[in-house]
Tab-separated table of C-alpha atoms in Angstrom:
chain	number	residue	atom	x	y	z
A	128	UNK	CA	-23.284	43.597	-30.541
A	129	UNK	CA	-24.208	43.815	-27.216
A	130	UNK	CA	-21.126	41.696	-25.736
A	131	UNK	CA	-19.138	43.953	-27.762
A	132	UNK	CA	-20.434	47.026	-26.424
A	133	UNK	CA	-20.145	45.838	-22.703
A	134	UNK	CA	-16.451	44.708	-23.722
A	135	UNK	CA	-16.083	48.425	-24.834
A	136	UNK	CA	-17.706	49.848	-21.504
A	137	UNK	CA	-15.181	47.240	-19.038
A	138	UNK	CA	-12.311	48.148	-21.127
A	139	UNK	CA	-13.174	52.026	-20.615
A	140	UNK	CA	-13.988	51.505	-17.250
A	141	UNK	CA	-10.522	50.063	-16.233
A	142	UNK	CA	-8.085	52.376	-18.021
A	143	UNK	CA	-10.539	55.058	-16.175
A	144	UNK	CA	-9.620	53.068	-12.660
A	145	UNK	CA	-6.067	52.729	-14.006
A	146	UNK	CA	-5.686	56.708	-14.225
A	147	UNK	CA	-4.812	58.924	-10.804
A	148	UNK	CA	-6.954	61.850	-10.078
A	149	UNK	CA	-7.064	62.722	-6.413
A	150	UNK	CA	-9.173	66.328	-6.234
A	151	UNK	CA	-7.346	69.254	-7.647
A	152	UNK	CA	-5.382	66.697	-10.171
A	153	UNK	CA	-7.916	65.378	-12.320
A	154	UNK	CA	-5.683	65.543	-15.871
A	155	UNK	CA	-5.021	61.533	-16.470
A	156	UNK	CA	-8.765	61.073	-16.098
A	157	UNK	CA	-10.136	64.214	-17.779
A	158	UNK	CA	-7.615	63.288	-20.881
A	159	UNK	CA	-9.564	59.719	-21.379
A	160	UNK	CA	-13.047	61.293	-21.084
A	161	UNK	CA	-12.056	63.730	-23.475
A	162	UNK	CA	-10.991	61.323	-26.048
A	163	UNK	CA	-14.157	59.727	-25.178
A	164	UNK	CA	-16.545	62.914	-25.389
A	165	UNK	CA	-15.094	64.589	-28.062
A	166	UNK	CA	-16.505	62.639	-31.267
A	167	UNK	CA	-19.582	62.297	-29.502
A	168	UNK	CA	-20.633	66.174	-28.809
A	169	UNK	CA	-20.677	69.375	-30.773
A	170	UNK	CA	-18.820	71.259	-28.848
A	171	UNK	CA	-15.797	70.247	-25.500
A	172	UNK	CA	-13.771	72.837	-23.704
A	173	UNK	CA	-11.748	72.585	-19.809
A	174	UNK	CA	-13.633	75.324	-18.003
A	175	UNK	CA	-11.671	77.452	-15.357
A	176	UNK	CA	-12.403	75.162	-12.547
A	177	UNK	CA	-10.908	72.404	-14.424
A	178	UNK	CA	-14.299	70.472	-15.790
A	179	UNK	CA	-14.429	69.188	-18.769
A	180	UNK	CA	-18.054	70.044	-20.528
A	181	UNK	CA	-19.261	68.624	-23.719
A	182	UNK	CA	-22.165	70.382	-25.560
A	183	UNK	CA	-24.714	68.722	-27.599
A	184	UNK	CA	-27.504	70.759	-29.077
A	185	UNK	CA	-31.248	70.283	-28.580
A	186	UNK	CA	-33.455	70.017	-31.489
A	187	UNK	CA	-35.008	72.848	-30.265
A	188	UNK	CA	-32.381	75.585	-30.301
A	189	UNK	CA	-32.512	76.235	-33.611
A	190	UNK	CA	-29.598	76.853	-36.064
A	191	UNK	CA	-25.484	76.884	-34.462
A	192	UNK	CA	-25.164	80.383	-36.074
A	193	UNK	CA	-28.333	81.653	-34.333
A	194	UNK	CA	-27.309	79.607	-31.090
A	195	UNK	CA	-26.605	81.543	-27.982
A	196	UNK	CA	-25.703	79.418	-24.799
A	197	UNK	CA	-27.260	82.352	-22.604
A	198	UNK	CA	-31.206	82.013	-24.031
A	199	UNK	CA	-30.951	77.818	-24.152
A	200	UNK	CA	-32.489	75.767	-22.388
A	201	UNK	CA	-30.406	73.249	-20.772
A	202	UNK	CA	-29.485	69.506	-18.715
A	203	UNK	CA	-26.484	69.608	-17.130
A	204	UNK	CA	-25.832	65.697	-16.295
A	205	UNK	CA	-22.555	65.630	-13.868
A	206	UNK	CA	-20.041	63.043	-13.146
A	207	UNK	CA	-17.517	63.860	-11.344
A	208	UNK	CA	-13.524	62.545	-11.975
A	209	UNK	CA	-11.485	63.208	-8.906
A	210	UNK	CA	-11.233	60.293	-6.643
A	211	UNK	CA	-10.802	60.081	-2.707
A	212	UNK	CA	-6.993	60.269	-2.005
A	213	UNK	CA	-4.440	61.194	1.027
A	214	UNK	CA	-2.527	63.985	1.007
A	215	UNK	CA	1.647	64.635	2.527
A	216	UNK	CA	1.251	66.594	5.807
A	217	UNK	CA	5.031	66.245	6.029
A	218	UNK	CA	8.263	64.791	5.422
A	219	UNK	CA	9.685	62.700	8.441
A	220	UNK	CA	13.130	63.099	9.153
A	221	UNK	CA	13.552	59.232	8.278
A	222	UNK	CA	11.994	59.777	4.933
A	223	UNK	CA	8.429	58.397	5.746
A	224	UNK	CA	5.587	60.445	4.939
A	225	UNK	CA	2.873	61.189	7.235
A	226	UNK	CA	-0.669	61.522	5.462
A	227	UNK	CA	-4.163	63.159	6.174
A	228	UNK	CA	-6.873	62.178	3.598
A	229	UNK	CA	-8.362	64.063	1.065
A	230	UNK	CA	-11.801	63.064	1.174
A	231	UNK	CA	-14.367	61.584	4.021
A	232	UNK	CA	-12.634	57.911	4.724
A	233	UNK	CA	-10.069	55.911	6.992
A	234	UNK	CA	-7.018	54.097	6.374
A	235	UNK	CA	-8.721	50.555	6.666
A	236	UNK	CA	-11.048	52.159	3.673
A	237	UNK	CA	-7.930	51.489	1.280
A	238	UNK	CA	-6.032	49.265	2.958
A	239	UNK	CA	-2.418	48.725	3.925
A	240	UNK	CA	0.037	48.906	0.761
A	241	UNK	CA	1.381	50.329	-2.027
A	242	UNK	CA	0.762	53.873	-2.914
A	243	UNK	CA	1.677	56.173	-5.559
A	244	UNK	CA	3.767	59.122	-4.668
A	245	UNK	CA	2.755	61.799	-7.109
A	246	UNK	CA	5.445	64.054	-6.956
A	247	UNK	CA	5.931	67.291	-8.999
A	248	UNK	CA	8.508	65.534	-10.968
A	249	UNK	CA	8.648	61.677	-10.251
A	250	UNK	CA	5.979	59.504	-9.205
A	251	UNK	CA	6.601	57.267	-6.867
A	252	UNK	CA	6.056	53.784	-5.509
A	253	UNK	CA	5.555	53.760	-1.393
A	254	UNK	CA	3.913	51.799	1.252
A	255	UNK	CA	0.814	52.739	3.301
A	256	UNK	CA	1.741	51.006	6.874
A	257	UNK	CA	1.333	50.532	10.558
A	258	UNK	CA	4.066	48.487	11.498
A	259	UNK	CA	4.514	44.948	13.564
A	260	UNK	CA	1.682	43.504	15.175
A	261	UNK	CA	3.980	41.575	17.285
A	262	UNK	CA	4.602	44.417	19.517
A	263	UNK	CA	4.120	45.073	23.034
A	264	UNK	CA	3.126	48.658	25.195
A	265	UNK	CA	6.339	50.325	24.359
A	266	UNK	CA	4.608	50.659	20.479
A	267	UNK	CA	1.659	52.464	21.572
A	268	UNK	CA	0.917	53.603	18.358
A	269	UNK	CA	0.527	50.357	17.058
A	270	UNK	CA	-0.681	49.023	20.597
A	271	UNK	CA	-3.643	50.732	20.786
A	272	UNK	CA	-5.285	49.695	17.420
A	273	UNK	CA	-4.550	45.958	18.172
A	274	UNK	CA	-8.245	44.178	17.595
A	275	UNK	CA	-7.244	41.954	21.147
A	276	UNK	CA	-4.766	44.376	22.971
A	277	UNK	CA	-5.813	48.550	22.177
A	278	UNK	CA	-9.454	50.525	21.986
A	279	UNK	CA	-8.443	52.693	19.100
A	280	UNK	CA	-9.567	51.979	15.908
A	281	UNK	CA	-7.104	52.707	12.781
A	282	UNK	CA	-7.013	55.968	12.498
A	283	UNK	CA	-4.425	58.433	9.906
A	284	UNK	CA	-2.201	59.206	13.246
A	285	UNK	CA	-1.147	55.802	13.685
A	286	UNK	CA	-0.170	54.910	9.881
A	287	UNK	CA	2.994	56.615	7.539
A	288	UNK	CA	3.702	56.023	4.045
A	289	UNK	CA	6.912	54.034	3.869
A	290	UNK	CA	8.982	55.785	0.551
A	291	UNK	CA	12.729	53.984	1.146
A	292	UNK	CA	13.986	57.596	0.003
A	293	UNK	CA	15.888	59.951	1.309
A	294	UNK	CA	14.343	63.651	2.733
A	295	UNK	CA	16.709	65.056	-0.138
A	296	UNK	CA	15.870	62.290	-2.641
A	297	UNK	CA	12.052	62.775	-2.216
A	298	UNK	CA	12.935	66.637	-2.882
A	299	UNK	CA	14.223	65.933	-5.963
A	300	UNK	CA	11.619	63.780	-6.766
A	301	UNK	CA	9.024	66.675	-5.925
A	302	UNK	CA	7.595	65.575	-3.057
A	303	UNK	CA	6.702	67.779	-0.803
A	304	UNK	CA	3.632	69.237	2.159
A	305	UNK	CA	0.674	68.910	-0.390
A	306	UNK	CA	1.489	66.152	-2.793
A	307	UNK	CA	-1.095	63.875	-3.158
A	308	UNK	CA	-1.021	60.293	-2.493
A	309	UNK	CA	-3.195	57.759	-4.402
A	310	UNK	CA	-4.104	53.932	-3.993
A	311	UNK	CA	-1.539	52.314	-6.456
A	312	UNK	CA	-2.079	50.942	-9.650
A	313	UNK	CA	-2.034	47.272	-9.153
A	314	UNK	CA	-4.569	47.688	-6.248
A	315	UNK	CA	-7.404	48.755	-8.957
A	316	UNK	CA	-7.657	46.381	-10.938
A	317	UNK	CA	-11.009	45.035	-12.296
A	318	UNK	CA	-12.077	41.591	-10.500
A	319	UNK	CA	-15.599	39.801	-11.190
A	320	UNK	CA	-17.419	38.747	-8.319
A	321	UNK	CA	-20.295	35.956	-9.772
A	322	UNK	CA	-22.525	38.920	-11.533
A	323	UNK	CA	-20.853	41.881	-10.160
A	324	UNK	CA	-17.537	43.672	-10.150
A	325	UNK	CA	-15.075	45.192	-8.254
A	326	UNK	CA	-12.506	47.666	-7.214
A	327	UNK	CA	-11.547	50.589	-5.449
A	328	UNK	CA	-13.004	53.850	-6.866
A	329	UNK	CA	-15.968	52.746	-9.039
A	330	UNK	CA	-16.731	55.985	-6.945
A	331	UNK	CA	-17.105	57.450	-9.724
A	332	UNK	CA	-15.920	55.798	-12.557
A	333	UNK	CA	-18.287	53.771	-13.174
A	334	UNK	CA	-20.635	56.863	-13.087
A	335	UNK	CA	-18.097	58.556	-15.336
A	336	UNK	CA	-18.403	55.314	-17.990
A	337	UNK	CA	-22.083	55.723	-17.821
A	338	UNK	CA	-22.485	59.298	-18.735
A	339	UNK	CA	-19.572	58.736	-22.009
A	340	UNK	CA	-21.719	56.280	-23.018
A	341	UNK	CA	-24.854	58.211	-22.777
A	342	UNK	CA	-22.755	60.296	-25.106
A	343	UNK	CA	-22.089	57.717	-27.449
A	344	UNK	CA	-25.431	56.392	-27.710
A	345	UNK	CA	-27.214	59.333	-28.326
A	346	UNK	CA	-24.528	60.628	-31.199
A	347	UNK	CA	-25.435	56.827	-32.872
A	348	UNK	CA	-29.108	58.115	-32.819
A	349	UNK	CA	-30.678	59.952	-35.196
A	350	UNK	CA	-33.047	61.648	-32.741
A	351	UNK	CA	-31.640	64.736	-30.414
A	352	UNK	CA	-32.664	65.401	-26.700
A	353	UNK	CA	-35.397	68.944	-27.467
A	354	UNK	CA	-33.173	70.932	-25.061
A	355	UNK	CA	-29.540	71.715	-25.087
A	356	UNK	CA	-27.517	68.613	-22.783
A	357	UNK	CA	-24.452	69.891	-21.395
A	358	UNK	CA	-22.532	66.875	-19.810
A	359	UNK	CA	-19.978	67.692	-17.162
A	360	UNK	CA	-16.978	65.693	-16.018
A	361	UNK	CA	-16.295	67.564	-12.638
A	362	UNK	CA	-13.547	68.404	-10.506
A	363	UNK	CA	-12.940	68.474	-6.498
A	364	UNK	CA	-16.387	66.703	-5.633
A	365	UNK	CA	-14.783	65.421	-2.671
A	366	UNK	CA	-13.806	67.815	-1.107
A	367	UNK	CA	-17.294	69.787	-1.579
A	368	UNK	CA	-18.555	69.846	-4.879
A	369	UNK	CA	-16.026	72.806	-6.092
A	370	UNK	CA	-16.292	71.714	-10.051
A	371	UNK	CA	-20.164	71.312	-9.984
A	372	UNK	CA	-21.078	74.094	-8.029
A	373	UNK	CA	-18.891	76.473	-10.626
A	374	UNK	CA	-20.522	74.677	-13.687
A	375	UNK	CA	-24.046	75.147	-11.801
A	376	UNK	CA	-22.786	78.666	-12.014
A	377	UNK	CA	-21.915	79.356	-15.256
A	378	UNK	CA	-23.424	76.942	-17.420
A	379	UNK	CA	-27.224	77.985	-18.890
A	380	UNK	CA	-30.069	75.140	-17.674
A	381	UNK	CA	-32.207	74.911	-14.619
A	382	UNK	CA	-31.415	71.139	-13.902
A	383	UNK	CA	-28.802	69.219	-12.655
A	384	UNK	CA	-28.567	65.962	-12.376
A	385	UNK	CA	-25.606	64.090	-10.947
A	386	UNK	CA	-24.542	60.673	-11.569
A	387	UNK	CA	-23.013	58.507	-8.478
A	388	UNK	CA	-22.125	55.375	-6.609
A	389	UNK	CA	-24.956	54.560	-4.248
A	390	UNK	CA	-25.073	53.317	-0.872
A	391	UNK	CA	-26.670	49.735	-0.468
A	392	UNK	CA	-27.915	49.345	3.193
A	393	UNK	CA	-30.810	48.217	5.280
A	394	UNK	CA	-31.600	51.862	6.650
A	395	UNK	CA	-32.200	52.530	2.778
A	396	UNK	CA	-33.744	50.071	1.630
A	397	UNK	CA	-31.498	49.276	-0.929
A	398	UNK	CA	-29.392	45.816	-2.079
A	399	UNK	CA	-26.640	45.943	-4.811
A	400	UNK	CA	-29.052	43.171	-5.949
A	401	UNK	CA	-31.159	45.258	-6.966
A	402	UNK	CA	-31.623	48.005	-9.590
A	403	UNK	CA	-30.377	51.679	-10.019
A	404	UNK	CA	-30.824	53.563	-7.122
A	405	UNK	CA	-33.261	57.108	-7.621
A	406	UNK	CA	-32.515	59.813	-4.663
A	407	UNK	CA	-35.352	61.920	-3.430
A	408	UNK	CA	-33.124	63.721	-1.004
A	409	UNK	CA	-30.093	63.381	0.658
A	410	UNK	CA	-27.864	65.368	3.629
A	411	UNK	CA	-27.658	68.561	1.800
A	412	UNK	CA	-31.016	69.059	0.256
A	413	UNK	CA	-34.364	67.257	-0.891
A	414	UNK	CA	-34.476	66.510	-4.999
A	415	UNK	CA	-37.009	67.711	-7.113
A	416	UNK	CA	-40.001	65.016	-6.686
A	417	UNK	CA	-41.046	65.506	-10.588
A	418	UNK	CA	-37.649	64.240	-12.039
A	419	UNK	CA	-36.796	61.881	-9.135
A	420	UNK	CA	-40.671	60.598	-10.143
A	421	UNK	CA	-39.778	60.818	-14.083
A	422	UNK	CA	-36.276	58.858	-13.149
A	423	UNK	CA	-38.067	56.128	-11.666
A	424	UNK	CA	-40.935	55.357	-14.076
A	425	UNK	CA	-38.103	55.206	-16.959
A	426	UNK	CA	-36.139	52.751	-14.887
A	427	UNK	CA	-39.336	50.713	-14.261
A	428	UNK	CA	-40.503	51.014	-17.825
A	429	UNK	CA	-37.174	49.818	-18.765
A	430	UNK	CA	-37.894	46.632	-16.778
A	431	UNK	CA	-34.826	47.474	-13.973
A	432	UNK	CA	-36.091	47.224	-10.794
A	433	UNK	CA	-35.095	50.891	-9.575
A	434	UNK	CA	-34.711	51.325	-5.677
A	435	UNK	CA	-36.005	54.800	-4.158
A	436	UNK	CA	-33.983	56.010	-1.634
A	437	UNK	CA	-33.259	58.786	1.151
A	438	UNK	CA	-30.358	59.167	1.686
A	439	UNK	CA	-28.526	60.733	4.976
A	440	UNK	CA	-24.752	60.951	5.407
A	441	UNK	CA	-24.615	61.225	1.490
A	442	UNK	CA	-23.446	64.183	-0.751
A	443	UNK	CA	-23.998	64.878	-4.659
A	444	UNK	CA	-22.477	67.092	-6.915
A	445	UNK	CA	-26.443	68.152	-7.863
A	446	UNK	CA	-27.331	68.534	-3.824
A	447	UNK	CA	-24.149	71.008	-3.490
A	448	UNK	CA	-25.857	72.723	-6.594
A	449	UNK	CA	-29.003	72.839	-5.033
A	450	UNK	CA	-28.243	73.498	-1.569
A	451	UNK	CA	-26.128	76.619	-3.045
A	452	UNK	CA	-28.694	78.278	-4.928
A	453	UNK	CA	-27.094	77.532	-7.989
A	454	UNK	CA	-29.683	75.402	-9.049
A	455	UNK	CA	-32.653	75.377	-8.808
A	456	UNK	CA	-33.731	72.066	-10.102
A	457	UNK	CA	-31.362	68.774	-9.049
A	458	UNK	CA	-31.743	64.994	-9.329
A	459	UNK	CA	-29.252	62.154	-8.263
A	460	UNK	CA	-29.348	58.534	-9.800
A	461	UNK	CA	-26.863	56.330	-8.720
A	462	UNK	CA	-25.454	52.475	-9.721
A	463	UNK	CA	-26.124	50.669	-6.495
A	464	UNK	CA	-22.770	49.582	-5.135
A	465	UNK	CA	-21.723	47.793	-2.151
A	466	UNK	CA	-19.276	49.701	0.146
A	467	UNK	CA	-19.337	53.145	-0.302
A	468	UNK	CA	-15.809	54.894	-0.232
A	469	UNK	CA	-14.713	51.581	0.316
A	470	UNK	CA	-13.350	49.057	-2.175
A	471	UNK	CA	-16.801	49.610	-4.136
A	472	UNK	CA	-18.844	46.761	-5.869
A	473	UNK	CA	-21.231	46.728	-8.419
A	474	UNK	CA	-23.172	45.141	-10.428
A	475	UNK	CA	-21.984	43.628	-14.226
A	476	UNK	CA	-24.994	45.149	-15.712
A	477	UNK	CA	-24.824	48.343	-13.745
A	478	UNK	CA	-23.383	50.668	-15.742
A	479	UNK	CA	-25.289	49.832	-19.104
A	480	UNK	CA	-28.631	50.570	-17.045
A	481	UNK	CA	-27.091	54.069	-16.070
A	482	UNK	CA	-26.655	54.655	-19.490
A	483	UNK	CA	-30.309	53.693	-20.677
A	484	UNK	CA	-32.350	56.072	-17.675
A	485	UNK	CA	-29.692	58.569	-18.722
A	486	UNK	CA	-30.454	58.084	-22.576
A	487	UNK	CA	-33.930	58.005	-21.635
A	488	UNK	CA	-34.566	60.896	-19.852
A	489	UNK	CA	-32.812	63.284	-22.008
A	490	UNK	CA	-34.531	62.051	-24.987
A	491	UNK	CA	-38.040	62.181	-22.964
A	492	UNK	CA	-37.689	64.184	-19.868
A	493	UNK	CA	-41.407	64.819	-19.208
């Protein structure tokens, strides 16, 4: 049962990977998760900043009839679905593209090669390039990032995206100032590494698999969390924590807690060898001690080895909650993963042990 189930979770996790959903065009991914969700919850809807939410009622709120969402307590646990992508600046004259990123990361983060094209009508297949090493001067562009020649390192002004269209053809197509550009397909696919995996964007997907299979395993139980859980599949964390900070907002509760991909360094502490990864603060505010405390001793008691961690040049959907008065409890628990924004590795058993604090702490949050 339990190979099946992390069959089940891998499976999940790569059509997740498979799916586009650069910030502000989350649909592919939000459509899985709310296949996922829906069976599992008593209650989905797409709120107005484009989250998905799934409701499941506490044991303590009493009857649905005499249920208001405005006097219930509630968790909000957030993952969030948009992934870090590039963006058309504009259309060359040759038909190349020229790309700024959408999200906090470099061109050598992804990598020279293909790229999908996601244009209003036609998606297409291009090439993220530099251009010949075997170049002199009279390239400078290329010059000045060569490792034994330049002093520049690879930056968005010295790549384009290679389309072999037309200006007029990628018009038709729908391609335009604003179209978003995403890693391609082939590039993000699953690979095991000894006991770990990887790919590009576990950031968050594998968060994302965690928190549908919290979902799961609590609707297979016949024991409720006492307060009202309200999970959250959010939009535009990226690019600030948009979809978060609007469920923060709107959405009754006085916690958030936001599931992520966690750094693994030496100024933290932390190893991807090790286990799931408990914030106590990070660039944009300092987590509540009590559930950062509660996160840990479930992680321990569950025999996982978690990792406590402060955390600088790191954002959370809960910190941009927190640090915007929207509320005013937050926690962050991450799968430790190797390369941040980067092409991310984790462990096998990573995203089951998500699941069980997760499971855990709704069921006993005290």
């Amino acid at each position: 049962m339990a190979e099946e189930r992390s069959t089940l979770r891998r499976e999940l996790l790569q059509e997740l990977l498979w799916a586009y959903g650069p910030g502000g065009q989350e649909e592919s991914v939000r459509d899985i998760c709310r296949r996922e969700l829906e069976p599992c919850v008593d209650e989905t809807w797409v709120d107005k900043a484009g989250n998905l939410v799934g409701f499941l009622r506490g044991s303590g709120s009493g009857s649905q009839e005499a249920k208001t969402y405005d006097d219930a307590r509630g968790t909000r646990v957030l993952a969030h679905m948009d992934e870090l992508s590039m963006i058309v600046k504009r259309v060359e004259p040759d038909g190349t593209l020229h790309v700024t990123p959408s999200g906090v990361m470099y061109p050598a983060n992804f990598g020279l090669g293909p790229v999908a094209i996601l244009g209003d009508n036609v998606t297409l297949t291009g090439v993220l390039s530099l251009g010949s090493e075997h170049t002199t001067k009279e390239s400078l562009r290329i010059w000045q990032t060569k490792p034994d020649k330049g002093d520049k390192s690879l930056d968005w002004v010295h790549v384009f995206v290679f389309t072999g269209c037309t200006p007029e053809e990628l018009a038709a197509a729908g391609v335009h100032p604003g179209t978003r550009v995403c890693v391609e397909r082939s590039k993000r696919t699953l690979v095991d590494v000894g006991d770990y995996i990887g790919s590009y964007f576990m950031d968050d997907r594998a968060s994302v698999t965690a928190l549908l299979h919290a979902a799961q395993v609590l609707q297979s139980r016949s024991q409720r969390p006492s307060d009202d859980v309200y999970f959250v599949f959010t939009t535009n964390e990226e690019i600030g924590g948009v979809g978060a900070s609007y469920a923060s907002r709107t959405l009754p509760g006085d916690l958030t807690i936001a599931l992520e991909v966690g750094p693994t360094e030496a100024e933290y502490d932390t190893t991807v060898g090790g286990g799931p990864i408990v914030a106590y603060s990070d660039s944009r505010c300092v987590y509540d001690k009590a559930v950062a405390d509660r996160l840990m001793d479930i992680a321990t008691e569950l025999d996982l080895s978690p990792q406590a961690a402060v955390l600088g040049a790191f954002e959370s959907d809960a910190s941009h909650a927190k640090a915007s008065g929207l509320s005013p409890r937050a926690g962050l628990l991450c799968v430790q993963t190797l390369s941040t924004h980067g092409y991310e590795v984790i462990p096998s058993s990573g995203i089951a042990a998500l699941t069980d604090v997760v499971v855990e702490f709704l069921l006993n949050p005290a």
